[in-house]
Short mmCIF file of C-alpha atoms in Angstrom, two decimals:
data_model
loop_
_atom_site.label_atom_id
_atom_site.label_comp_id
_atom_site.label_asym_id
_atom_site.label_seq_id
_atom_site.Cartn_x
_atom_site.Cartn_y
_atom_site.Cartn_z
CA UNK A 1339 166.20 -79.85 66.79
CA UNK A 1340 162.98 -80.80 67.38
CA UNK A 1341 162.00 -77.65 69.19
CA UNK A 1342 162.66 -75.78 65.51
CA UNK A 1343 161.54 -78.67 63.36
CA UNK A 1344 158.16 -78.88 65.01
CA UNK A 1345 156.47 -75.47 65.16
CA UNK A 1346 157.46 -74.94 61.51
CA UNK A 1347 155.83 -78.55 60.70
CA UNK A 1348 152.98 -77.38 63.07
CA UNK A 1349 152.21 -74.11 61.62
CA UNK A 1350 152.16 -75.54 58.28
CA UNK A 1351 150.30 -78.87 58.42
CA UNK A 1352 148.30 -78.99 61.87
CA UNK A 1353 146.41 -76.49 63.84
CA UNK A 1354 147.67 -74.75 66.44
CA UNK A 1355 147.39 -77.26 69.82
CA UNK A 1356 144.35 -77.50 71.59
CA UNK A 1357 143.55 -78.49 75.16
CA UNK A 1358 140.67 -80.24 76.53
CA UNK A 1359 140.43 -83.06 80.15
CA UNK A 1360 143.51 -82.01 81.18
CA UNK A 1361 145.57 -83.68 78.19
CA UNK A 1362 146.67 -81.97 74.66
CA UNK A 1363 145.32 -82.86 71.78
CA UNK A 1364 146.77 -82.25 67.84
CA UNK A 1365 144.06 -81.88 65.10
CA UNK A 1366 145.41 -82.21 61.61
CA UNK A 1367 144.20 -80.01 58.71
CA UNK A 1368 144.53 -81.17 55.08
CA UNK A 1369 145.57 -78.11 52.42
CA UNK A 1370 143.98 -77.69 48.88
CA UNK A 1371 146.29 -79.65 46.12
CA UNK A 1372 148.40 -77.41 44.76
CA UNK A 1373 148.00 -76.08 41.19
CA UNK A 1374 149.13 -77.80 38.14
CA UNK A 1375 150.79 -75.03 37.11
CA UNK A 1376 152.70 -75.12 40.16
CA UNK A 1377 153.17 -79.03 40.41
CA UNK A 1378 154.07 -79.15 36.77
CA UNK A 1379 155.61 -75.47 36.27
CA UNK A 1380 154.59 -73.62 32.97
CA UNK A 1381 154.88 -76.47 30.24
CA UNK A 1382 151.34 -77.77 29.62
CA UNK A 1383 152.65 -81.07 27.98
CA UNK A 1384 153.51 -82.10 31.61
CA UNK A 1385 149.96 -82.04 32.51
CA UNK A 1386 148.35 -85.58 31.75
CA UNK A 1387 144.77 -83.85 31.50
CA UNK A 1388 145.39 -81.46 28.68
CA UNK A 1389 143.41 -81.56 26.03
CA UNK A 1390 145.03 -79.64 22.37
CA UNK A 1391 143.46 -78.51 20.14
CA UNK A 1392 144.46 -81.43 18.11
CA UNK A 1393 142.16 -83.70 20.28
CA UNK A 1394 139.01 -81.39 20.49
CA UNK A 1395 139.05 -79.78 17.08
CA UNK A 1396 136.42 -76.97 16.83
CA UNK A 1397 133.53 -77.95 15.06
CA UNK A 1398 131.73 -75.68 12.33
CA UNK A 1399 127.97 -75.39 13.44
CA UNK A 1400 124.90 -73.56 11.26
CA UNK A 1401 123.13 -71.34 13.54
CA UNK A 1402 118.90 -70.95 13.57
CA UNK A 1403 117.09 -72.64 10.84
CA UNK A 1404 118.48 -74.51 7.90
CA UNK A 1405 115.38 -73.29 5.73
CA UNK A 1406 112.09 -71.43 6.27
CA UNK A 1407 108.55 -72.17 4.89
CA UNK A 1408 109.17 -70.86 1.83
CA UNK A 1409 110.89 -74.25 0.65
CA UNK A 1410 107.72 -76.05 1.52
CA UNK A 1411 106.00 -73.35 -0.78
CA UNK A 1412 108.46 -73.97 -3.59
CA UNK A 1413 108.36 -77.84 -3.34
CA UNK A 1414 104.62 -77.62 -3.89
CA UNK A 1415 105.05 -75.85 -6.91
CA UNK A 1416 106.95 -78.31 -9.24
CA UNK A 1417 104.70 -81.17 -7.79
CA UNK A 1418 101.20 -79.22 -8.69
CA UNK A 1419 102.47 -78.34 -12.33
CA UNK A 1420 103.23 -81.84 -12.88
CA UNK A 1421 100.16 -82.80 -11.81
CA UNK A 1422 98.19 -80.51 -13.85
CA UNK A 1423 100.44 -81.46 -16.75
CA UNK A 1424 99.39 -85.24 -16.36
CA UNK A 1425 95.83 -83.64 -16.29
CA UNK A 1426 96.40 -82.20 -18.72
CA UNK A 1427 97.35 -85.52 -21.31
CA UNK A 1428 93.79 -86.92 -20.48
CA UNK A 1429 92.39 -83.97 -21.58
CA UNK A 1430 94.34 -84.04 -24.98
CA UNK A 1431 93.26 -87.41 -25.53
CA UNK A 1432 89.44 -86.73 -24.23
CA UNK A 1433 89.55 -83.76 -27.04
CA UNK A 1434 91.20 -85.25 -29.79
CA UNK A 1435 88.39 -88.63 -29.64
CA UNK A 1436 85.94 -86.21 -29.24
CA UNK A 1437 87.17 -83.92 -32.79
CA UNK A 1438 87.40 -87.29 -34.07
CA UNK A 1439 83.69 -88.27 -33.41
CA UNK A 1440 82.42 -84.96 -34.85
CA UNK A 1441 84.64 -85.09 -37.68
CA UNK A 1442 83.60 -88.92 -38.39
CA UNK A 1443 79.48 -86.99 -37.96
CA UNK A 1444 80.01 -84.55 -40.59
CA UNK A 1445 81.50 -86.63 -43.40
CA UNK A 1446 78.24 -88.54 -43.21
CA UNK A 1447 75.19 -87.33 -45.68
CA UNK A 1448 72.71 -84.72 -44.62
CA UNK A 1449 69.64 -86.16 -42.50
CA UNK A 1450 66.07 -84.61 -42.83
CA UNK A 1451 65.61 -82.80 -39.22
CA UNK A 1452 62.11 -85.08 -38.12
CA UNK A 1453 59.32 -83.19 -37.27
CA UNK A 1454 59.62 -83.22 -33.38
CA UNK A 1455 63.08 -83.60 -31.83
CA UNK A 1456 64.00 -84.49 -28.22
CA UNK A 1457 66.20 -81.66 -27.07
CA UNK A 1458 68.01 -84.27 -25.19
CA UNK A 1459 68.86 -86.31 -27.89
CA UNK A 1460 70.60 -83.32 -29.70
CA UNK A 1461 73.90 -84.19 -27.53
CA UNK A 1462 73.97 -87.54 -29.40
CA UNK A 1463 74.11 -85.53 -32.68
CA UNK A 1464 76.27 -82.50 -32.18
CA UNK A 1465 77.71 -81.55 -35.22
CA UNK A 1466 75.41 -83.94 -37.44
CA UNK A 1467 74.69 -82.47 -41.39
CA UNK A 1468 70.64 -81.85 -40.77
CA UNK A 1469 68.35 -80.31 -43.60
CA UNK A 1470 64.60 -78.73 -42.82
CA UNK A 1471 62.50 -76.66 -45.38
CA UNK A 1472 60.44 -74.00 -43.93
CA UNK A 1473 60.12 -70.05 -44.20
CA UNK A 1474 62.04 -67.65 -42.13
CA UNK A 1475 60.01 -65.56 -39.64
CA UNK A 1476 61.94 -62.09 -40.18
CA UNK A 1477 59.90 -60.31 -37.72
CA UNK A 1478 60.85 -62.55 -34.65
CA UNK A 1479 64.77 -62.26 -35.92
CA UNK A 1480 67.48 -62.27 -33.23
CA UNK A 1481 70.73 -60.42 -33.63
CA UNK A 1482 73.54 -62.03 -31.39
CA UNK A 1483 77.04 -59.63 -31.04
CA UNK A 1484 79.20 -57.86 -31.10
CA UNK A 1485 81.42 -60.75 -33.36
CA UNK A 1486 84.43 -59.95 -35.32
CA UNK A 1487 85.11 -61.62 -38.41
CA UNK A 1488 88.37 -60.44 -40.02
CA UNK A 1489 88.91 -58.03 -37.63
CA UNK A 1490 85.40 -56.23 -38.81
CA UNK A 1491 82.57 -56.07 -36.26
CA UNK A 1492 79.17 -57.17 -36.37
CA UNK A 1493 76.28 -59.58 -35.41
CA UNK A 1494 74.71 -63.16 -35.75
CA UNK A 1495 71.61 -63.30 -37.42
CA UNK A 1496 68.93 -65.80 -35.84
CA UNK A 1497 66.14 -66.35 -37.53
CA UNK A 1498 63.08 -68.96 -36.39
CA UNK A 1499 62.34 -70.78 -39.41
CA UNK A 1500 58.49 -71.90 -39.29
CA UNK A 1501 58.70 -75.46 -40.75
CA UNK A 1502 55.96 -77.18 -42.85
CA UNK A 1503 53.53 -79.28 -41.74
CA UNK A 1504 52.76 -78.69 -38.29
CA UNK A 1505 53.96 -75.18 -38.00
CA UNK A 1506 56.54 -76.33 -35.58
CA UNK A 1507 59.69 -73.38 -35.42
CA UNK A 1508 63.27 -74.04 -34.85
CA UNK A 1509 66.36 -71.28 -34.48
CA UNK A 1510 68.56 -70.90 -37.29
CA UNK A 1511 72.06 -69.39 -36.97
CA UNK A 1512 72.07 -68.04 -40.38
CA UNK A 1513 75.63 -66.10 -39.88
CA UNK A 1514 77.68 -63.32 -39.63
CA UNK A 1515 76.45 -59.21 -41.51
CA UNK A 1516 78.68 -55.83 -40.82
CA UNK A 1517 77.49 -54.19 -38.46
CA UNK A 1518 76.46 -50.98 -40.66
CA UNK A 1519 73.75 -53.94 -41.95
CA UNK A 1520 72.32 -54.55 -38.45
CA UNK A 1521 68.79 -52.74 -39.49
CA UNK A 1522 66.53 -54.88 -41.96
CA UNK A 1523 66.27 -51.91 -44.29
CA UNK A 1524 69.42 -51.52 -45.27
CA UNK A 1525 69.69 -55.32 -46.00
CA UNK A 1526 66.95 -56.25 -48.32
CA UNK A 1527 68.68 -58.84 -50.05
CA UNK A 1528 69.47 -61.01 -47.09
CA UNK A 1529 65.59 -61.05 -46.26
CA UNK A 1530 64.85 -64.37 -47.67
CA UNK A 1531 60.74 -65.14 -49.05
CA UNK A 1532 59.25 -68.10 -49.53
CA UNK A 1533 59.41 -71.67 -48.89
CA UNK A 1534 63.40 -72.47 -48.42
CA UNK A 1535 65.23 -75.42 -47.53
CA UNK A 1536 68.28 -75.04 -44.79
CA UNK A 1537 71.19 -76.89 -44.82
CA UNK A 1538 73.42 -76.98 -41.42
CA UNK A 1539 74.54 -78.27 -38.01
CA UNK A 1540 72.77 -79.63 -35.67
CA UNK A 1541 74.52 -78.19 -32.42
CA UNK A 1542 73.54 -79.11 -28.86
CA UNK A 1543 73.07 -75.81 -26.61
CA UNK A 1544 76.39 -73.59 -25.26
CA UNK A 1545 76.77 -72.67 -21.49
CA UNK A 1546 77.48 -69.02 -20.30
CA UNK A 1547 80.27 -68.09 -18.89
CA UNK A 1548 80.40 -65.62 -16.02
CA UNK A 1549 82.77 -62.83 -18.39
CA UNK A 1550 79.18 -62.82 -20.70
CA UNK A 1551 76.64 -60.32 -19.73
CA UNK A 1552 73.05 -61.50 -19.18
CA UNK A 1553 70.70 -61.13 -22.18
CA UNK A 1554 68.09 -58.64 -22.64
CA UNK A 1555 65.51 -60.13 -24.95
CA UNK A 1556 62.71 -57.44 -23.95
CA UNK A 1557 65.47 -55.12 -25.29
CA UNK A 1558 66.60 -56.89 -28.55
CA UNK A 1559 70.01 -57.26 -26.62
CA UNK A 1560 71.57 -60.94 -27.37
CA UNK A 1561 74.88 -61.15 -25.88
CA UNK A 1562 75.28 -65.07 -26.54
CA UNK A 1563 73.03 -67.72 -27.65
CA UNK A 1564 71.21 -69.08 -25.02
CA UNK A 1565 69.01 -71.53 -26.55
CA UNK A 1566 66.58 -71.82 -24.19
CA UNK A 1567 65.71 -68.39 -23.57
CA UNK A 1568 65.70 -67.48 -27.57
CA UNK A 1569 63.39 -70.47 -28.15
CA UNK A 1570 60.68 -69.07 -25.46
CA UNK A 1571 60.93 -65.62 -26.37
CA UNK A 1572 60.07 -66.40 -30.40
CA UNK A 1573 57.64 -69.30 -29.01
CA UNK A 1574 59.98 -72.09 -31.02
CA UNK A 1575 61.50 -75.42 -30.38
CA UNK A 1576 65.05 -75.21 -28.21
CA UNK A 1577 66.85 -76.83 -31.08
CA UNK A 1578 69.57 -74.44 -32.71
CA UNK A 1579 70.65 -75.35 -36.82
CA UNK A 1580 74.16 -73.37 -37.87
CA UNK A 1581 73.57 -72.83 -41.52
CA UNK A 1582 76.35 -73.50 -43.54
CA UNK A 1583 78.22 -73.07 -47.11
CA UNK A 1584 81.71 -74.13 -48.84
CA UNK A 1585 84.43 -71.23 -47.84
CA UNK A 1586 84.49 -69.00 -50.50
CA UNK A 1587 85.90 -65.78 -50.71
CA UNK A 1588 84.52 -64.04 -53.48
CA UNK A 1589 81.41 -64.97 -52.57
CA UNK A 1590 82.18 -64.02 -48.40
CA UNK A 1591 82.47 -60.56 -50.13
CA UNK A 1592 79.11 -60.24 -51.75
CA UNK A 1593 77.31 -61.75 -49.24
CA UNK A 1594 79.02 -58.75 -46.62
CA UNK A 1595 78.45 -55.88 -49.07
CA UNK A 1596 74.49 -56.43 -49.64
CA UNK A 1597 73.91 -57.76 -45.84
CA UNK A 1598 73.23 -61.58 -47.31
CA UNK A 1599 74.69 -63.39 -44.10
CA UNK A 1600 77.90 -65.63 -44.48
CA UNK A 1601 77.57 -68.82 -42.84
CA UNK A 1602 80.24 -70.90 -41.16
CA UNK A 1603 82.23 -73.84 -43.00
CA UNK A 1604 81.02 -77.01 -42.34
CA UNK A 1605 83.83 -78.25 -40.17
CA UNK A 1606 84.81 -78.80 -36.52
CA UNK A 1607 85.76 -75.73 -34.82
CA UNK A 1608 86.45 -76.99 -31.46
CA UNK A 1609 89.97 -75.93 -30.18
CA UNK A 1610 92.64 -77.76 -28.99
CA UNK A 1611 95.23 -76.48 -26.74
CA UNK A 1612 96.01 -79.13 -24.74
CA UNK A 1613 99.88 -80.23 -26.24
CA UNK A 1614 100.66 -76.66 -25.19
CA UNK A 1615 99.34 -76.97 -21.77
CA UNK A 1616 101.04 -80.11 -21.28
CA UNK A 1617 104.58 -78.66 -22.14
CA UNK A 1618 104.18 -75.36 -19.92
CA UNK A 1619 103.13 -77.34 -16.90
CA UNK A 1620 105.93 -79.86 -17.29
CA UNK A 1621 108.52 -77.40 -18.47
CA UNK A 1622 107.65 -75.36 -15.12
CA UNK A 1623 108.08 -77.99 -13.01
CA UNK A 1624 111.16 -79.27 -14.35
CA UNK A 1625 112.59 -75.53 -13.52
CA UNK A 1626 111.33 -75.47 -10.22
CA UNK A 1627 112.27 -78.85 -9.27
CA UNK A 1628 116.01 -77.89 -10.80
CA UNK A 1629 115.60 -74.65 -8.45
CA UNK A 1630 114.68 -76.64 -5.04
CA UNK A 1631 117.83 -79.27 -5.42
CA UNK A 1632 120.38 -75.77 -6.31
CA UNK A 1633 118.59 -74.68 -2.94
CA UNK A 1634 118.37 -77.85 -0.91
CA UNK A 1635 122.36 -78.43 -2.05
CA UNK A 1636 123.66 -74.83 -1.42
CA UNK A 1637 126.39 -74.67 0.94
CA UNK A 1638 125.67 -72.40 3.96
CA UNK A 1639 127.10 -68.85 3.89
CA UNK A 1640 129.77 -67.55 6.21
CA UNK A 1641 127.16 -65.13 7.84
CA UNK A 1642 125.78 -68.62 8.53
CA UNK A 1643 128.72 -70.05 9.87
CA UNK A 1644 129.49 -70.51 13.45
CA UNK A 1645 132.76 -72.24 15.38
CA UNK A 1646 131.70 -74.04 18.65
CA UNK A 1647 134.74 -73.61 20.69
CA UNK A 1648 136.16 -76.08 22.84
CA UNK A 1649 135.78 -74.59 26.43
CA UNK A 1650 138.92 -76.86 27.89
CA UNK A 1651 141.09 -74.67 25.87
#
């Protein structure tokens, strides 16, 4: 019995015997475990270390970035339009007090121009009613265009008007002629003689814009009225009177067919834009700020979509 038993046991469990000093020795050797599979057959349940599915669900995952710079491109653009739409109510209310200060100027009586002005005073009585008598120098007239006036083109008539007294001369917008009436000639009746007393408004000097070509005085070429520049090249005073006369139309049209020029109602011209401003800058951030949150809050796609499998499975 144990002659069998042993070698089997042997073969199995121990290695083979080994001699050494003249006595045997036995050495044991330990096998692997065996497999679950074969511990625990083919039912998986039997295995205390499975893991289902129902343990480790798979979990939905996006895969590269969520968004790319251009949401940080369309964030900026609902806060900068409502920013320039705040900017924008200061500037209403800066424009509308300063119509209403001009406004307020002109419903006061007509002041006689004094005989010497500080051209840096005139900004503290833009738009005031001034009167000065005088006689316009025709030869040292200035024509200032092209200007449309009911869609017909022609030119602004500036004439120095050499003042009594001391002789002192100050620019006088006198208004708007056709253009077919640009030559003297062919206007005769809008050359004024004699001693005459100019009504207007007092108007403190424009600033060029870069769109406006540069004048060419040495060529009779006014493009706008630069103040400045017209009062040195007729040798007057830089201070710049807009005639003016009740709108009439009857009168607008026989003043245009004999070249007399019309000059501009006495009222506040100044435009104001602003309220319109203000509602495209806030209406376009209100749509872009709808568009970021539909973006921000958009479910991913399924191209987006990735399962993260359980690798126990």
């Amino acid at each position: 019995m144990r002659s069998t038993v042993f070698p089997t046991i042997l073969r199995s469990r121990f290695l083979p015997l080994q001699t050494g000093f003249g006595r045997n020795r036995l050495y044991l050797k330990c096998s692997p475990p065996a497999p679950a599979w074969r511990r625990y057959g083919h039912n998986p349940a039997d295995d205390p270390t499975f893991s289902s599915i129902v343990d480790n669900p798979p979990q939905l995952v996006r895969t590269g970035q969520k968004h790319g710079p251009g949401l940080i491109i369309l964030l900026l653009i609902p806060i900068t339009a409502f920013a320039l739409g705040t900017w924008q109510v200061f500037r209403l209310q800066w424009k509308t007090e300063l119509i209403t200060k001009f406004e307020d100027r002109i419903l006061k009586p007509p002041l006689p121009l004094p005989p010497q002005v500080n051209p840096l005073a005139i900004k503290d009585f833009d738009y005031r009613r001034v009167y000065a008598t005088g006689l316009f120098r025709h030869d040292q007239e200035m024509l200032i265009g092209p200007r449309i006036r009911d869609g017909n083109d022609g030119y602004l008539v500036v004439t120095p008007l050499e003042r009594e007294g001391d002789g002192s001369k100050i620019l006088v917008n006198r208004g708007w002629i056709p253009k077919k009436l640009m030559r003297q000639v062919d206007r005769k009746a809008g050359l004024t003689c004699g001693t005459v007393t100019v009504e207007g408004l007092l108007r403190e000097p424009w600033k060029k814009n870069m769109f406006t070509p540069d004048n060419r005085p040495e060529l009779g070429q006014f493009f706008f009225p630069d103040v400045e520049q017209m009062a040195k090249f007729s040798g007057s005073d830089p201070v710049w009177i807009e005639e003016t006369m009740e709108p009439d139309l009857l009168k607008a049209y026989d003043r245009e067919a004999v070249g007399i020029p019309i000059g501009r109602p006495p009222e506040v011209n100044l435009r104001n834009n602003h309220t319109q401003y203000i509602f495209t800058w806030y209406a376009l951030s209100a749509a872009t700020a709808i568009m970021f949150w539909m973006i921000v809050r958009k479910p991913p796609s399924d191209v987006a979509r990735r399962v993260r499998l359980n690798k126990e499975w």
